[in-house]
XYZ file of N, CA and C in Angstrom:
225
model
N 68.012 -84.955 -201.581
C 67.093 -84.744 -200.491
C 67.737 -85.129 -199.159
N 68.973 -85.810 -199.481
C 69.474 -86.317 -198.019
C 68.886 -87.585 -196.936
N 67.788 -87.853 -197.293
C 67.529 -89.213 -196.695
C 68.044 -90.270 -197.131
N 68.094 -91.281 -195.833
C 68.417 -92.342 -195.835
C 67.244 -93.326 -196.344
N 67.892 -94.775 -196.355
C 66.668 -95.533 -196.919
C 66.076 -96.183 -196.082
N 66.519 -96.266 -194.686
C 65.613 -96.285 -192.979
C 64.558 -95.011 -193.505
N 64.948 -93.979 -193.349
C 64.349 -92.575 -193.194
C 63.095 -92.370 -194.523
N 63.373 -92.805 -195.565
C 62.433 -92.515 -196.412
C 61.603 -93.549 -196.709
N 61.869 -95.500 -196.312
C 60.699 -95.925 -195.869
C 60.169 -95.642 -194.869
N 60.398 -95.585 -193.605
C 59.455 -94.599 -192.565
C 58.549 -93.606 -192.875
N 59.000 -92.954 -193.767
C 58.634 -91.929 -193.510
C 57.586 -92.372 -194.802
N 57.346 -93.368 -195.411
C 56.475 -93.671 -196.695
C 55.304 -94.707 -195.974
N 55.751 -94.915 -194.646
C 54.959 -95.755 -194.053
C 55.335 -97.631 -193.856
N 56.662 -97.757 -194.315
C 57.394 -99.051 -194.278
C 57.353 -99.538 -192.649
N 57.337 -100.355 -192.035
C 57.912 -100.930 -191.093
C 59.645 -100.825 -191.224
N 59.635 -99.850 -189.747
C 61.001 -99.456 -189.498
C 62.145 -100.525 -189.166
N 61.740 -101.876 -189.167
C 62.693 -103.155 -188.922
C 63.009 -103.057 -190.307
N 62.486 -102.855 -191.468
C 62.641 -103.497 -192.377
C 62.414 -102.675 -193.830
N 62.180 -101.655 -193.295
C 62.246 -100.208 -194.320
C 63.559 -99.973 -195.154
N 64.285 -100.378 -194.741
C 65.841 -99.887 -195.388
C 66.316 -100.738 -196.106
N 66.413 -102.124 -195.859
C 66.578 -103.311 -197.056
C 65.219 -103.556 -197.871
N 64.080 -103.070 -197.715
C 63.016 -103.059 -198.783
C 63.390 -101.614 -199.911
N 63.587 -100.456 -199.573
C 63.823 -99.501 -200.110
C 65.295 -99.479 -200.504
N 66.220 -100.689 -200.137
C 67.342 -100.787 -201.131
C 66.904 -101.726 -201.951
N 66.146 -102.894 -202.051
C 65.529 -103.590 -203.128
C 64.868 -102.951 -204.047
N 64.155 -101.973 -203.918
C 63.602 -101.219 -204.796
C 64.536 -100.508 -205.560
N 65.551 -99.872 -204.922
C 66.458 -99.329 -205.630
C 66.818 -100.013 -206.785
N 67.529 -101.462 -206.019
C 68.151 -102.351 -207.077
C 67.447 -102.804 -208.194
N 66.266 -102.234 -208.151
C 65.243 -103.765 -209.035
C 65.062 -104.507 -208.662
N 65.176 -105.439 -207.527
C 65.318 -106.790 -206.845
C 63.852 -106.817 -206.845
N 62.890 -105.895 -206.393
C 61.854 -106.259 -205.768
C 61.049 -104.909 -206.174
N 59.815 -104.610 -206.759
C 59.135 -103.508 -207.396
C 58.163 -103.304 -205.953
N 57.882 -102.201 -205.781
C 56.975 -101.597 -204.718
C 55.547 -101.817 -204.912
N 54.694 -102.009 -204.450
C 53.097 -102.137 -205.075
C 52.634 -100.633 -205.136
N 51.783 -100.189 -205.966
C 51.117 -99.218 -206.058
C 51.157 -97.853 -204.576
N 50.475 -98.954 -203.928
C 50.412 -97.932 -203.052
C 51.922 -97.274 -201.693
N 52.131 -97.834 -201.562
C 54.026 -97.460 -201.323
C 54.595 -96.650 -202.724
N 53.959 -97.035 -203.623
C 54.890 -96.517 -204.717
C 54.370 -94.992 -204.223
N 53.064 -94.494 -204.815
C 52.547 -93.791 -204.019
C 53.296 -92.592 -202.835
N 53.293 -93.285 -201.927
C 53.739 -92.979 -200.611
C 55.438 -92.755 -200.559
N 55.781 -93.203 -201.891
C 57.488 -92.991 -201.852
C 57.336 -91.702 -202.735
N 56.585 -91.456 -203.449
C 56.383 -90.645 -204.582
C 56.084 -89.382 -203.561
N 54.840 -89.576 -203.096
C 54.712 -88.379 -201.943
C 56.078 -87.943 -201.277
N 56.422 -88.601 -200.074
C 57.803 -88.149 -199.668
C 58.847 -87.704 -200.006
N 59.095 -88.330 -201.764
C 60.286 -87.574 -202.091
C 60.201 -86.268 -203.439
N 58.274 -85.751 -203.300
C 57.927 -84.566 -203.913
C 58.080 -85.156 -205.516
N 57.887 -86.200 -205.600
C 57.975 -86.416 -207.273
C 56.232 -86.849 -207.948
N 55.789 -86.762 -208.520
C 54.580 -87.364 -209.771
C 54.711 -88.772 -209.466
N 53.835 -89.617 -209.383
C 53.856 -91.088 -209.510
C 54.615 -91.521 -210.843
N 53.872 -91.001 -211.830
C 54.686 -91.485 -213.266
C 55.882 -91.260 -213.353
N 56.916 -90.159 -212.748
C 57.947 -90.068 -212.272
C 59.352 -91.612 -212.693
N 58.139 -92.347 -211.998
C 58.567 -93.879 -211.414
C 58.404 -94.771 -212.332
N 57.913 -94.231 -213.598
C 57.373 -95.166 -214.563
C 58.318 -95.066 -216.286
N 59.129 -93.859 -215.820
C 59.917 -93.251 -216.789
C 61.042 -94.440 -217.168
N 61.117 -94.982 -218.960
C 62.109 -95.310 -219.234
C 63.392 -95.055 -219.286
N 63.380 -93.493 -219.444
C 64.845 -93.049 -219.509
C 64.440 -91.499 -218.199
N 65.898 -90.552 -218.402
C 66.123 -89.878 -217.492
C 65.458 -88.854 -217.777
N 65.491 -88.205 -219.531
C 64.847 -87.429 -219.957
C 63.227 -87.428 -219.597
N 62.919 -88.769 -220.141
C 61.440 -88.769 -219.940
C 61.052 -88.428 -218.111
N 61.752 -88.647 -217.289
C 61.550 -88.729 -215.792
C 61.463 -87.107 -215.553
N 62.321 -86.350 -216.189
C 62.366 -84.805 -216.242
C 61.678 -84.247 -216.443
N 60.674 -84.752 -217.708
C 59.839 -83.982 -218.397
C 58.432 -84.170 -217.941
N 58.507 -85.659 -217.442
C 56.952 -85.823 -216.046
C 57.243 -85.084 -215.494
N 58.474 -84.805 -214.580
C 58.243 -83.967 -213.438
C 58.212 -82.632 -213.751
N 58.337 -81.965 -214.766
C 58.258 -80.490 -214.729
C 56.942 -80.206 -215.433
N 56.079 -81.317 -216.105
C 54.737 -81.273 -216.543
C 53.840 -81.776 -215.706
N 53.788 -82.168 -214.647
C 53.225 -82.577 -213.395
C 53.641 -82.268 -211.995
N 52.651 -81.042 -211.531
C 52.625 -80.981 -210.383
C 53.063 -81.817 -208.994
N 53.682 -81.742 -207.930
C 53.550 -83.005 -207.298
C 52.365 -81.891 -206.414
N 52.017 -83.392 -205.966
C 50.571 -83.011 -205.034
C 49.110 -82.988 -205.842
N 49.862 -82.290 -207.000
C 48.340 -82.532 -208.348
C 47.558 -83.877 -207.913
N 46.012 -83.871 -208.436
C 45.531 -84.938 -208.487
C 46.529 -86.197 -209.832
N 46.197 -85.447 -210.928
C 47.711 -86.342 -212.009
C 48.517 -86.541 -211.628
N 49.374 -86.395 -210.585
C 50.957 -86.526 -209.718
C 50.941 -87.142 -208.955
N 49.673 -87.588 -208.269
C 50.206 -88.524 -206.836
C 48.477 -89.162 -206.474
């Protein structure tokens, strides 16, 4: 998608001081997102919430091509 991790907490609604080392914590595992950011990251980067909930890569594939994003089930 090409965003940065300034750019895609902004754009999820993060505080822009501090959007980019929260959304690299998330990356890392360091620090899990609450619901609703999760949400709002899910929106922005066109994926299903459950998306985010996937143990493996397969399973992450198969939410997303069985769930709409934008669906009420997706986000």
């Amino acid at each position: 998608m090409g965003l940065s991790q300034r750019k895609l907490g902004v754009l999820a609604g993060l505080d822009p001081s501090v959007a980019s080392k929260r959304v690299n914590r998330y990356e890392q595992g360091i620090h899990l997102p609450d619901y609703s950011t999760l949400t709002a990251l899910a929106r922005v980067l066109g994926r299903p919430v459950a998306y985010f909930y996937a143990d493996s890569e397969a399973l992450a594939v198969w939410i997303e091509g069985f769930v709409e994003p934008g669906s009420d089930d997706g986000h």
